[in-house]
Short mmCIF file of C-alpha atoms and ligand atoms in Angstrom, two decimals:
data_model
loop_
_atom_site.label_atom_id
_atom_site.label_comp_id
_atom_site.label_asym_id
_atom_site.label_seq_id
_atom_site.Cartn_x
_atom_site.Cartn_y
_atom_site.Cartn_z
CA MET Z 44 101.31 -26.00 1.69
CA ARG Z 45 103.49 -27.98 4.08
CA ILE Z 46 103.79 -31.72 3.37
CA ILE Z 47 105.62 -34.54 5.13
CA VAL Z 48 106.71 -37.60 3.16
CA VAL Z 49 107.64 -40.63 5.28
CA GLY Z 50 110.25 -42.78 3.52
CA ALA Z 51 113.20 -41.88 1.29
CA GLY Z 52 112.98 -44.89 -1.01
CA LEU Z 53 112.04 -44.73 -4.68
CA LEU Z 54 108.38 -43.91 -4.04
CA GLY Z 55 108.90 -41.33 -1.31
CA LEU Z 56 111.59 -39.51 -3.27
CA THR Z 57 109.72 -39.24 -6.56
CA THR Z 58 106.66 -38.01 -4.62
CA ALA Z 59 108.76 -35.43 -2.76
CA TYR Z 60 110.33 -34.26 -6.03
CA PHE Z 61 107.02 -33.67 -7.82
CA LEU Z 62 105.46 -32.06 -4.73
CA ARG Z 63 108.36 -29.61 -4.59
CA ARG Z 64 108.00 -28.92 -8.31
CA HIS Z 65 104.39 -27.92 -7.57
CA GLY Z 66 105.70 -25.45 -5.00
CA ALA Z 67 104.98 -27.38 -1.79
CA GLU Z 68 107.19 -27.05 1.28
CA VAL Z 69 108.39 -30.65 1.67
CA GLU Z 70 109.94 -32.51 4.60
CA VAL Z 71 111.13 -36.13 4.21
CA ILE Z 72 111.41 -38.36 7.30
CA GLU Z 73 113.68 -41.38 6.91
CA ARG Z 74 114.90 -43.73 9.61
CA GLN Z 75 118.01 -44.84 7.73
CA ALA Z 76 121.18 -42.74 7.42
CA GLY Z 77 120.54 -41.91 3.76
CA PRO Z 78 118.17 -42.42 0.81
CA GLY Z 79 117.36 -45.78 -0.81
CA LEU Z 80 118.90 -48.01 1.85
CA GLU Z 81 116.01 -50.48 2.27
CA THR Z 82 113.98 -52.13 -0.53
CA SER Z 83 115.27 -49.67 -3.14
CA TYR Z 84 118.89 -50.62 -2.40
CA ALA Z 85 119.74 -53.52 -4.72
CA ASN Z 86 116.67 -54.52 -6.71
CA GLY Z 87 116.58 -56.13 -10.15
CA GLY Z 88 117.28 -52.78 -11.84
CA MET Z 89 114.59 -53.05 -14.48
CA LEU Z 90 111.85 -50.56 -15.33
CA HIS Z 91 109.68 -52.89 -17.28
CA ALA Z 92 106.17 -52.22 -18.51
CA SER Z 93 106.51 -55.72 -19.99
CA GLN Z 94 106.38 -57.27 -16.51
CA ALA Z 95 103.10 -55.65 -15.49
CA ASN Z 96 101.43 -58.92 -14.53
CA PRO Z 97 100.62 -59.28 -10.84
CA TRP Z 98 102.02 -62.44 -9.27
CA ASN Z 99 98.57 -63.84 -8.51
CA GLU Z 100 97.87 -65.13 -11.99
CA PRO Z 101 95.12 -67.73 -12.43
CA GLY Z 102 96.35 -71.06 -11.01
CA VAL Z 103 98.71 -69.44 -8.50
CA LEU Z 104 97.27 -71.51 -5.63
CA TRP Z 105 98.28 -74.80 -7.28
CA GLN Z 106 101.70 -73.42 -8.17
CA ALA Z 107 102.21 -72.33 -4.55
CA LEU Z 108 101.08 -75.72 -3.23
CA ARG Z 109 103.49 -77.51 -5.57
CA MET Z 110 106.36 -75.38 -4.23
CA LEU Z 111 105.40 -75.76 -0.55
CA GLY Z 112 108.37 -76.60 1.67
CA ARG Z 113 110.98 -76.56 -1.12
CA GLU Z 114 113.97 -74.37 -0.18
CA ASP Z 115 114.85 -73.91 -3.85
CA ALA Z 116 111.32 -72.87 -4.86
CA ALA Z 117 110.79 -69.53 -6.58
CA LEU Z 118 107.97 -68.89 -4.11
CA LEU Z 119 108.51 -69.98 -0.52
CA ILE Z 120 106.04 -69.57 2.35
CA ARG Z 121 107.47 -69.78 5.86
CA PRO Z 122 104.87 -71.14 8.33
CA ARG Z 123 105.68 -68.41 10.88
CA ALA Z 124 104.50 -65.74 8.41
CA LEU Z 125 101.10 -67.37 7.92
CA PRO Z 126 99.06 -66.14 10.93
CA ARG Z 127 99.40 -62.44 10.09
CA MET Z 128 98.76 -63.11 6.40
CA LEU Z 129 95.43 -64.89 6.46
CA GLY Z 130 93.13 -62.02 5.41
CA TRP Z 131 95.69 -60.77 2.91
CA SER Z 132 96.15 -64.27 1.41
CA TRP Z 133 92.43 -64.72 0.93
CA ASN Z 134 92.32 -61.41 -0.94
CA PHE Z 135 95.42 -62.43 -2.94
CA LEU Z 136 93.71 -65.65 -4.06
CA ARG Z 137 90.43 -63.88 -4.80
CA ASN Z 138 92.33 -61.63 -7.20
CA SER Z 139 93.67 -64.60 -9.13
CA SER Z 140 90.38 -65.12 -10.98
CA LEU Z 141 90.85 -64.41 -14.68
CA PRO Z 142 88.66 -61.26 -14.88
CA ARG Z 143 90.24 -59.65 -11.79
CA TYR Z 144 93.74 -60.64 -12.88
CA LEU Z 145 93.26 -59.08 -16.33
CA ALA Z 146 91.79 -55.90 -14.84
CA ASN Z 147 94.84 -55.64 -12.56
CA VAL Z 148 97.24 -56.30 -15.44
CA GLU Z 149 95.63 -53.38 -17.24
CA LYS Z 150 95.99 -51.03 -14.25
CA ASN Z 151 99.67 -51.97 -13.88
CA ALA Z 152 100.41 -51.78 -17.60
CA ARG Z 153 98.86 -48.31 -17.85
CA LEU Z 154 100.75 -47.05 -14.81
CA ALA Z 155 104.03 -48.59 -16.03
CA ASP Z 156 103.64 -47.05 -19.47
CA TYR Z 157 102.80 -43.68 -17.88
CA SER Z 158 105.78 -44.05 -15.55
CA LEU Z 159 108.23 -44.59 -18.42
CA THR Z 160 106.80 -41.47 -20.07
CA VAL Z 161 107.25 -39.45 -16.86
CA LEU Z 162 110.82 -40.77 -16.60
CA ALA Z 163 111.55 -39.64 -20.15
CA GLU Z 164 109.80 -36.27 -20.00
CA HIS Z 165 110.37 -35.08 -16.44
CA LEU Z 166 113.30 -36.97 -14.91
CA ALA Z 167 115.65 -37.68 -17.82
CA PRO Z 168 116.27 -33.92 -18.32
CA LEU Z 169 117.78 -33.82 -14.78
CA ALA Z 170 120.60 -36.10 -16.09
CA LEU Z 171 120.81 -37.97 -12.78
CA PRO Z 172 123.72 -40.46 -12.78
CA PHE Z 173 122.23 -43.95 -12.23
CA GLU Z 174 123.71 -46.22 -14.93
CA ARG Z 175 120.60 -45.87 -17.05
CA ALA Z 176 120.56 -48.11 -20.14
CA ASP Z 177 118.00 -48.40 -22.95
CA HIS Z 178 118.55 -51.93 -24.26
CA GLY Z 179 115.03 -53.05 -23.31
CA THR Z 180 114.56 -56.38 -21.57
CA LEU Z 181 114.86 -59.84 -23.04
CA LYS Z 182 112.76 -62.67 -21.66
CA ILE Z 183 114.06 -66.14 -22.46
CA TYR Z 184 112.14 -69.43 -22.45
CA ARG Z 185 113.22 -73.04 -22.25
CA THR Z 186 110.09 -74.80 -23.51
CA ALA Z 187 107.82 -74.14 -26.48
CA ALA Z 188 104.79 -74.05 -24.15
CA GLU Z 189 106.35 -71.28 -22.02
CA LEU Z 190 107.18 -69.21 -25.10
CA ASP Z 191 103.69 -69.71 -26.47
CA THR Z 192 101.97 -68.60 -23.24
CA ALA Z 193 104.26 -65.58 -22.95
CA THR Z 194 103.62 -64.58 -26.56
CA ARG Z 195 99.87 -64.60 -25.95
CA PHE Z 196 100.35 -62.44 -22.83
CA ALA Z 197 102.60 -60.00 -24.73
CA GLU Z 198 99.94 -59.74 -27.42
CA ARG Z 199 97.40 -58.69 -24.78
CA CYS Z 200 99.79 -56.03 -23.44
CA ARG Z 201 100.22 -54.54 -26.91
CA ALA Z 202 96.85 -52.88 -26.23
CA PHE Z 203 98.62 -50.86 -23.51
CA ASP Z 204 101.41 -49.72 -25.83
CA VAL Z 205 103.90 -52.40 -24.77
CA ARG Z 206 105.88 -53.22 -27.94
CA TYR Z 207 107.63 -56.58 -28.30
CA GLN Z 208 109.40 -58.85 -30.74
CA VAL Z 209 109.31 -62.66 -30.54
CA MET Z 210 112.73 -64.16 -31.33
CA SER Z 211 114.16 -67.55 -32.18
CA ALA Z 212 117.04 -68.85 -30.04
CA VAL Z 213 119.45 -67.80 -32.81
CA GLU Z 214 118.06 -64.26 -32.78
CA VAL Z 215 118.30 -64.18 -28.98
CA ALA Z 216 122.00 -65.04 -29.17
CA ALA Z 217 122.52 -62.40 -31.86
CA LEU Z 218 120.92 -59.71 -29.67
CA GLU Z 219 122.79 -60.85 -26.55
CA PRO Z 220 125.99 -62.76 -27.44
CA ALA Z 221 126.54 -63.60 -23.75
CA LEU Z 222 123.61 -66.06 -24.14
CA ALA Z 223 125.13 -67.88 -27.14
CA PRO Z 224 126.45 -70.79 -25.00
CA VAL Z 225 122.86 -71.63 -23.86
CA ALA Z 226 121.10 -70.88 -27.16
CA ASP Z 227 120.52 -74.58 -27.88
CA GLU Z 228 118.67 -74.93 -24.56
CA LEU Z 229 116.22 -72.13 -25.44
CA SER Z 230 112.90 -72.29 -27.25
CA GLY Z 231 113.24 -68.57 -27.95
CA GLY Z 232 112.74 -65.19 -26.37
CA ILE Z 233 110.74 -61.99 -26.41
CA HIS Z 234 112.45 -58.63 -26.57
CA PHE Z 235 110.71 -55.57 -25.13
CA PRO Z 236 112.63 -52.65 -26.62
CA ASP Z 237 111.01 -49.83 -24.59
CA ASP Z 238 111.97 -51.14 -21.14
CA VAL Z 239 114.74 -49.29 -19.31
CA SER Z 240 117.26 -50.32 -16.66
CA GLY Z 241 119.26 -48.54 -14.00
CA ASP Z 242 120.61 -48.66 -10.47
CA ALA Z 243 117.72 -47.77 -8.14
CA GLN Z 244 119.89 -46.82 -5.17
CA ARG Z 245 122.09 -44.50 -7.23
CA PHE Z 246 118.89 -42.95 -8.61
CA CYS Z 247 117.63 -42.42 -5.04
CA ARG Z 248 120.91 -40.81 -3.97
CA ALA Z 249 120.99 -38.51 -6.99
CA LEU Z 250 117.31 -37.55 -6.76
CA ALA Z 251 117.58 -36.87 -3.01
CA GLU Z 252 120.55 -34.60 -3.67
CA HIS Z 253 118.63 -32.82 -6.41
CA CYS Z 254 115.57 -32.42 -4.15
CA ALA Z 255 117.75 -31.01 -1.35
CA GLY Z 256 119.04 -28.47 -3.87
CA LEU Z 257 115.43 -27.50 -4.62
CA GLY Z 258 114.77 -26.91 -0.93
CA VAL Z 259 113.32 -30.24 0.27
CA THR Z 260 114.32 -30.85 3.91
CA PHE Z 261 115.59 -34.36 4.78
CA HIS Z 262 115.58 -35.75 8.32
CA TYR Z 263 117.66 -38.95 8.30
CA GLU Z 264 117.95 -41.38 11.19
CA CYS Z 265 114.52 -40.23 12.34
CA GLN Z 266 111.71 -42.64 13.08
CA ALA Z 267 108.14 -41.64 12.22
CA GLN Z 268 106.07 -43.09 15.07
CA GLU Z 269 102.52 -41.95 14.56
CA VAL Z 270 100.29 -39.90 12.28
CA MET Z 271 98.83 -37.08 14.37
CA MET Z 272 95.20 -36.12 13.83
CA HIS Z 273 92.74 -33.49 14.92
CA ALA Z 274 89.00 -33.47 14.14
CA GLY Z 275 89.37 -36.24 11.55
CA ALA Z 276 92.17 -34.54 9.64
CA VAL Z 277 95.94 -34.92 9.61
CA ARG Z 278 97.94 -32.46 11.72
CA GLY Z 279 101.41 -33.91 11.30
CA VAL Z 280 103.67 -36.79 12.29
CA MET Z 281 105.24 -37.68 15.63
CA VAL Z 282 108.94 -38.21 14.92
CA ASP Z 283 111.13 -39.51 17.73
CA GLY Z 284 108.81 -37.91 20.27
CA GLU Z 285 108.64 -34.56 18.50
CA MET Z 286 105.61 -33.27 16.62
CA HIS Z 287 106.27 -32.27 12.98
CA ARG Z 288 103.30 -30.27 11.72
CA ALA Z 289 101.96 -30.58 8.17
CA ASP Z 290 98.87 -29.90 6.07
CA ALA Z 291 99.26 -33.28 4.37
CA VAL Z 292 101.24 -36.48 4.96
CA VAL Z 293 102.31 -39.09 2.40
CA LEU Z 294 103.18 -42.52 3.77
CA ALA Z 295 105.75 -44.11 1.45
CA ALA Z 296 107.21 -46.45 4.04
CA ALA Z 297 106.90 -49.63 1.95
CA SER Z 298 105.97 -52.68 4.10
CA TYR Z 299 105.95 -50.49 7.22
CA THR Z 300 103.17 -48.27 5.84
CA PRO Z 301 100.34 -50.33 7.44
CA ALA Z 302 101.66 -49.76 10.97
CA LEU Z 303 101.80 -45.99 10.48
CA ALA Z 304 98.44 -45.87 8.69
CA ALA Z 305 96.88 -47.84 11.56
CA SER Z 306 97.69 -44.93 13.88
CA ALA Z 307 95.24 -42.90 11.76
CA GLY Z 308 92.66 -45.69 11.88
CA LEU Z 309 93.32 -47.05 8.37
CA LYS Z 310 93.84 -50.67 7.40
CA VAL Z 311 96.35 -50.87 4.53
CA PRO Z 312 96.75 -54.40 3.11
CA VAL Z 313 100.48 -54.54 2.34
CA GLN Z 314 102.65 -57.55 3.19
CA PRO Z 315 106.44 -57.91 2.92
CA VAL Z 316 107.66 -60.39 0.30
CA LYS Z 317 111.33 -61.09 0.69
CA GLY Z 318 113.61 -61.14 -2.35
CA TYR Z 319 117.33 -61.58 -2.82
CA SER Z 320 120.01 -60.19 -5.09
CA LEU Z 321 123.70 -60.54 -5.87
CA THR Z 322 125.82 -57.74 -7.31
CA LEU Z 323 129.09 -58.80 -8.88
CA PRO Z 324 131.86 -57.21 -10.89
CA MET Z 325 132.09 -58.22 -14.56
CA ALA Z 326 135.75 -57.25 -15.01
CA ASP Z 327 136.92 -60.85 -15.67
CA TRP Z 328 134.02 -61.89 -17.91
CA ARG Z 329 135.05 -62.66 -21.50
CA VAL Z 330 131.65 -61.76 -22.98
CA LYS Z 331 129.97 -59.15 -20.79
CA PRO Z 332 126.16 -59.23 -20.77
CA ARG Z 333 124.65 -56.06 -22.23
CA VAL Z 334 120.88 -56.65 -22.25
CA PRO Z 335 118.81 -57.22 -19.06
CA VAL Z 336 117.52 -60.80 -19.16
CA ILE Z 337 114.63 -62.49 -17.38
CA ASP Z 338 114.82 -66.26 -17.42
CA GLU Z 339 111.14 -67.14 -16.97
CA HIS Z 340 111.86 -70.81 -16.49
CA TYR Z 341 114.21 -70.26 -13.53
CA HIS Z 342 112.43 -67.10 -12.25
CA ALA Z 343 115.65 -65.07 -12.24
CA ALA Z 344 116.48 -61.62 -13.57
CA VAL Z 345 119.97 -60.53 -14.58
CA CYS Z 346 120.71 -56.88 -15.22
CA PRO Z 347 123.99 -55.22 -16.23
CA LEU Z 348 124.47 -51.96 -14.29
CA GLY Z 349 127.58 -50.26 -15.62
CA GLN Z 350 130.58 -52.49 -14.77
CA GLN Z 351 128.49 -54.69 -12.49
CA LEU Z 352 125.92 -57.40 -12.93
CA ARG Z 353 122.85 -57.69 -10.71
CA VAL Z 354 121.09 -61.03 -10.30
CA ALA Z 355 117.73 -60.90 -8.54
CA GLY Z 356 114.91 -63.26 -7.83
CA THR Z 357 112.97 -65.47 -5.47
CA ALA Z 358 109.97 -64.60 -3.37
CA GLU Z 359 109.61 -65.62 0.23
CA PHE Z 360 106.80 -64.90 2.66
CA ALA Z 361 108.79 -64.68 5.90
CA GLY Z 362 107.33 -61.67 7.68
CA PHE Z 363 109.77 -58.82 8.32
CA ASP Z 364 112.78 -61.10 8.64
CA THR Z 365 115.71 -59.74 6.60
CA THR Z 366 118.38 -62.31 7.39
CA LEU Z 367 120.25 -63.67 4.38
CA THR Z 368 119.25 -67.32 4.12
CA PRO Z 369 122.27 -69.22 2.68
CA SER Z 370 120.13 -71.67 0.65
CA ARG Z 371 118.27 -68.82 -1.10
CA ILE Z 372 121.54 -67.05 -1.92
CA ARG Z 373 122.98 -70.34 -3.22
CA ASN Z 374 119.96 -70.59 -5.54
CA LEU Z 375 120.88 -67.27 -7.12
CA TYR Z 376 124.49 -68.36 -7.74
CA ASP Z 377 123.15 -71.58 -9.32
CA LEU Z 378 120.72 -69.65 -11.53
CA LEU Z 379 123.49 -67.31 -12.65
CA ALA Z 380 125.67 -70.27 -13.60
CA ARG Z 381 122.80 -71.81 -15.59
CA ILE Z 382 122.22 -68.63 -17.58
CA TYR Z 383 125.91 -67.87 -18.25
CA PRO Z 384 127.61 -71.29 -17.81
CA SER Z 385 130.76 -70.37 -19.70
CA GLU Z 386 131.47 -67.48 -17.30
CA SER Z 387 130.94 -69.42 -14.07
CA GLY Z 388 134.72 -69.61 -13.58
CA ALA Z 389 134.90 -65.80 -13.57
CA ILE Z 390 132.46 -65.46 -10.65
CA ASP Z 391 134.37 -64.54 -7.53
CA LYS Z 392 131.94 -64.96 -4.64
CA ARG Z 393 134.17 -62.91 -2.33
CA ALA Z 394 133.61 -59.88 -4.58
CA CYS Z 395 129.82 -60.35 -4.71
CA VAL Z 396 127.47 -58.27 -2.60
CA GLU Z 397 124.62 -60.41 -1.30
CA TRP Z 398 121.43 -58.62 -0.33
CA THR Z 399 117.83 -59.14 0.66
CA GLY Z 400 114.90 -56.72 0.68
CA LEU Z 401 111.15 -56.74 1.36
CA ARG Z 402 108.87 -56.01 -1.57
CA PRO Z 403 105.77 -54.18 -0.28
CA MET Z 404 103.00 -56.26 -1.85
CA SER Z 405 99.30 -55.51 -2.10
CA PRO Z 406 96.84 -58.42 -2.42
CA ASP Z 407 95.81 -57.52 -5.98
CA GLY Z 408 99.35 -56.79 -7.19
CA VAL Z 409 98.59 -53.11 -7.87
CA GLY Z 410 100.16 -50.24 -5.91
CA ILE Z 411 98.09 -48.45 -3.26
CA MET Z 412 98.38 -44.73 -3.62
CA GLY Z 413 96.77 -41.36 -3.39
CA ARG Z 414 93.93 -40.09 -1.22
CA THR Z 415 92.54 -42.01 1.77
CA ALA Z 416 89.41 -41.65 3.90
CA VAL Z 417 91.45 -39.52 6.32
CA ARG Z 418 91.61 -35.87 5.24
CA GLY Z 419 95.20 -34.94 4.39
CA LEU Z 420 96.57 -38.49 4.53
CA TYR Z 421 97.92 -39.99 1.29
CA LEU Z 422 99.70 -43.25 0.45
CA ASN Z 423 102.34 -44.37 -2.01
CA SER Z 424 103.11 -47.99 -1.22
CA GLY Z 425 102.39 -51.58 -2.16
CA HIS Z 426 104.07 -51.53 -5.57
CA GLY Z 427 105.56 -54.98 -4.90
CA HIS Z 428 107.85 -56.31 -7.60
CA LEU Z 429 107.28 -53.18 -9.70
CA GLY Z 430 108.30 -50.32 -7.43
CA TRP Z 431 111.23 -49.15 -9.57
CA THR Z 432 109.09 -49.31 -12.71
CA MET Z 433 106.23 -47.37 -11.14
CA ALA Z 434 108.16 -44.82 -9.06
CA PRO Z 435 108.32 -41.96 -11.59
CA GLY Z 436 104.63 -42.23 -12.55
CA ALA Z 437 103.33 -42.99 -9.05
CA GLY Z 438 105.31 -40.08 -7.56
CA LYS Z 439 103.87 -37.64 -10.09
CA LEU Z 440 100.34 -39.02 -9.80
CA VAL Z 441 100.25 -38.64 -6.00
CA ALA Z 442 101.83 -35.17 -6.10
CA ASP Z 443 99.40 -34.02 -8.81
CA GLU Z 444 96.43 -35.32 -6.83
CA ILE Z 445 97.50 -33.52 -3.65
CA MET Z 446 98.42 -30.24 -5.29
CA THR Z 447 95.95 -29.89 -8.17
CA ASN Z 448 93.30 -32.57 -7.62
CA ARG Z 449 93.87 -33.53 -11.28
CA THR Z 450 95.77 -36.62 -12.42
CA GLU Z 451 96.73 -37.95 -15.84
CA LEU Z 452 95.56 -41.49 -14.94
CA ALA Z 453 92.37 -42.36 -13.07
CA SER Z 454 93.63 -42.21 -9.47
CA ALA Z 455 90.61 -44.17 -8.16
CA ASP Z 456 92.04 -47.33 -9.79
CA TYR Z 457 94.96 -47.20 -7.35
CA ALA Z 458 93.27 -45.82 -4.23
CA LEU Z 459 92.98 -47.62 -0.89
CA ALA Z 460 89.19 -47.30 -1.20
CA ARG Z 461 89.13 -50.31 -3.58
CA PHE Z 462 89.69 -52.52 -0.53
CA GLY Z 463 86.73 -50.94 1.24
CA ALA Z 464 88.94 -48.97 3.66
C1 LIG W 147 114.98 -58.74 -5.01
C2 LIG W 147 114.13 -57.61 -5.54
C3 LIG W 147 114.17 -57.30 -6.90
C4 LIG W 147 113.38 -56.28 -7.42
N1 LIG W 147 113.49 -55.96 -8.74
C5 LIG W 147 112.72 -54.95 -9.25
C6 LIG W 147 112.84 -54.60 -10.62
O1 LIG W 147 113.68 -55.11 -11.36
N2 LIG W 147 112.00 -53.64 -11.11
C7 LIG W 147 111.06 -53.04 -10.31
O2 LIG W 147 110.29 -52.23 -10.83
N3 LIG W 147 110.99 -53.30 -8.99
C8 LIG W 147 111.78 -54.24 -8.43
N4 LIG W 147 111.69 -54.56 -7.12
C9 LIG W 147 110.72 -53.84 -6.29
C10 LIG W 147 111.22 -52.47 -5.84
O3 LIG W 147 112.56 -52.54 -5.45
C11 LIG W 147 110.37 -51.98 -4.68
O4 LIG W 147 109.00 -52.03 -5.03
C12 LIG W 147 110.73 -50.54 -4.32
O5 LIG W 147 112.09 -50.43 -4.00
C13 LIG W 147 109.89 -50.06 -3.14
O6 LIG W 147 110.25 -48.73 -2.91
P1 LIG W 147 109.64 -47.99 -1.66
O7 LIG W 147 110.07 -46.58 -1.75
O8 LIG W 147 108.20 -48.30 -1.56
O9 LIG W 147 110.32 -48.75 -0.43
P2 LIG W 147 111.73 -48.52 0.29
O10 LIG W 147 112.82 -48.33 -0.67
O11 LIG W 147 111.88 -49.61 1.30
O12 LIG W 147 111.52 -47.13 1.02
C14 LIG W 147 110.73 -47.00 2.18
C15 LIG W 147 111.54 -46.21 3.17
O13 LIG W 147 110.75 -45.92 4.31
C16 LIG W 147 111.59 -45.92 5.43
N5 LIG W 147 110.75 -46.12 6.61
C17 LIG W 147 109.93 -47.18 6.88
N6 LIG W 147 109.29 -46.96 8.04
C18 LIG W 147 109.71 -45.78 8.52
C19 LIG W 147 109.41 -45.02 9.67
N7 LIG W 147 108.51 -45.46 10.60
N8 LIG W 147 110.03 -43.85 9.86
C20 LIG W 147 110.93 -43.37 8.95
N9 LIG W 147 111.26 -44.06 7.82
C21 LIG W 147 110.64 -45.23 7.61
C22 LIG W 147 112.54 -47.06 5.17
O14 LIG W 147 113.73 -46.91 5.89
C23 LIG W 147 112.75 -46.97 3.67
O15 LIG W 147 113.92 -46.26 3.33
C24 LIG W 147 112.50 -55.56 -6.56
C25 LIG W 147 112.48 -55.84 -5.19
C26 LIG W 147 113.29 -56.85 -4.68
C27 LIG W 147 113.27 -57.13 -3.20
#
C-alpha cells in the first residue's frame, strides 16, 4: 500500500513511522527544508497527561471578555482574526458546557495516557536523542482557591490513570530547589510523576532520520497543493504541479490542514492559535531548574531541556500571522523573572532564542484524526496545546486504523465525523 503523509511535524512523523512499521510504502511531503521546523520547533517540551483539559473550560467566555484588549493577557484575540473564526468560535463556546467539557477531558486524558504508553513501549526502544527527562511536571499555585480547584480536577483525572501528589510550598521547594526563593508566595503545588519532557524538534529530526533508514521517502521544500480524487476516492496529491499517486493520504499539516482538506470537499474546523517561547542557556544559573514547572497563575510553562531552559506560554488568535510581537515576548521574560527571581541577573537576552508557532486548535479541544468521509483520506491534526503529548499515540492510532482497521482506542471519538462533516 502506498501512502502519502503531508507534514513532517510531530504528528506527520509519528504517523509515517507507524505506517512504515506496518509495511506501507510511505512518502512524506514537507514544504520546509527539514522536519519539525514549524509548530513542533520550540514548544513547551512537556508530554503531560496531566494537562488534558481543553482550553474551553466552563466560564471561558467571561475569562476571554475580561482579557479583551490587554496586551499582557494570557489569551488575546486580535480583531482581524475574528471574521474567519465566527463558526469555529461558536462551536468552541458550545463545547464549554460542563458535560461537553468533561467528555472532552476524558477523550484527551485517555489519548494522552495511551500516548505515553506508546512512547514507552514503541518509541523509547529506538533510543532517539531528544533530551528526554522523567521528572514529571510540577504545577504551582499562588492562591488557596487555585490549588483547591486544581486538586479537584486532578482527582477527576485519577480515573484516567493520571497519578498526582498535592504538595505544600515547602515540599514544592524540596522537589525543585530552584523554586525555593518564591516558596513563600505559593499556596502549594501538584506533582504529576508520570509526565515526560523532551525537545520536540530534536525528536522530529531523530525520528525522521530513523524513518528514512527504514525506507520512508522524504520530499522537503515541496508544497502539497491539492488532494487529487477520482470517483469519490483519493488518487494522490498534487505537489508543486506534479501528481504523486497514493492509495491513501494523511493530512498532518497542522493549521494548514483545512485548506488541503477543502480541495477534497471536506470542512475541517482547525484554527491557528499563536504561542510564544524563549529558549535560553542555563550555564550561568546558580541553581539550575530540574523539574518542568507550570505556573497556573501566570499561565507560563518552564521546561529544562538538557543545558537549556524553555519558557512557553500565551495564546493569541491572530490568524496565520507569525511575526514576533515584542510585547508578548516581553511578557515571557517577565514571567520567567517572576518564577525564578533570584536568577534574573543570569538571563542574557542576547543568548535567548525567541520563537512563535501556531497551535492547530479544534473547537472542542480534542485532536481530529483518522478516517474521513472521503475514501482513502485521513487526518492527524488539531491537537492544539497537546500535540507533543499526543503525537506517539495519535500516530499509532491513525496508522493502525489505515493498515488494520483496528485501533486500541475508540477512533470514532477523534474522527472528523463528530462535527457532522
Ligand atoms: C508555544 C507553544 C507551546 C507548546 N507546548 C506544548 C507542550 O508543552 N506539550 C504539548 O503536548 N504540546 C505543546 N504545544 C503544541 C504542539 O507543539 C503542537 O500541537 C504540535 O507541534 C503540532 O504538530 P503538527 O505536526 O500537527 O504541526 P507542525 O509541527 O506544524 O507540522 C505540520 C507540518 O506541515 C507542513 N505543511 C503545512 N502545509 C503544508 C503543505 N501544503 N505542503 C507541505 N507541507 C506542509 C508544515 O511545514 C509543518 O512542518 C505547544 C505549542 C506552542 C505554539
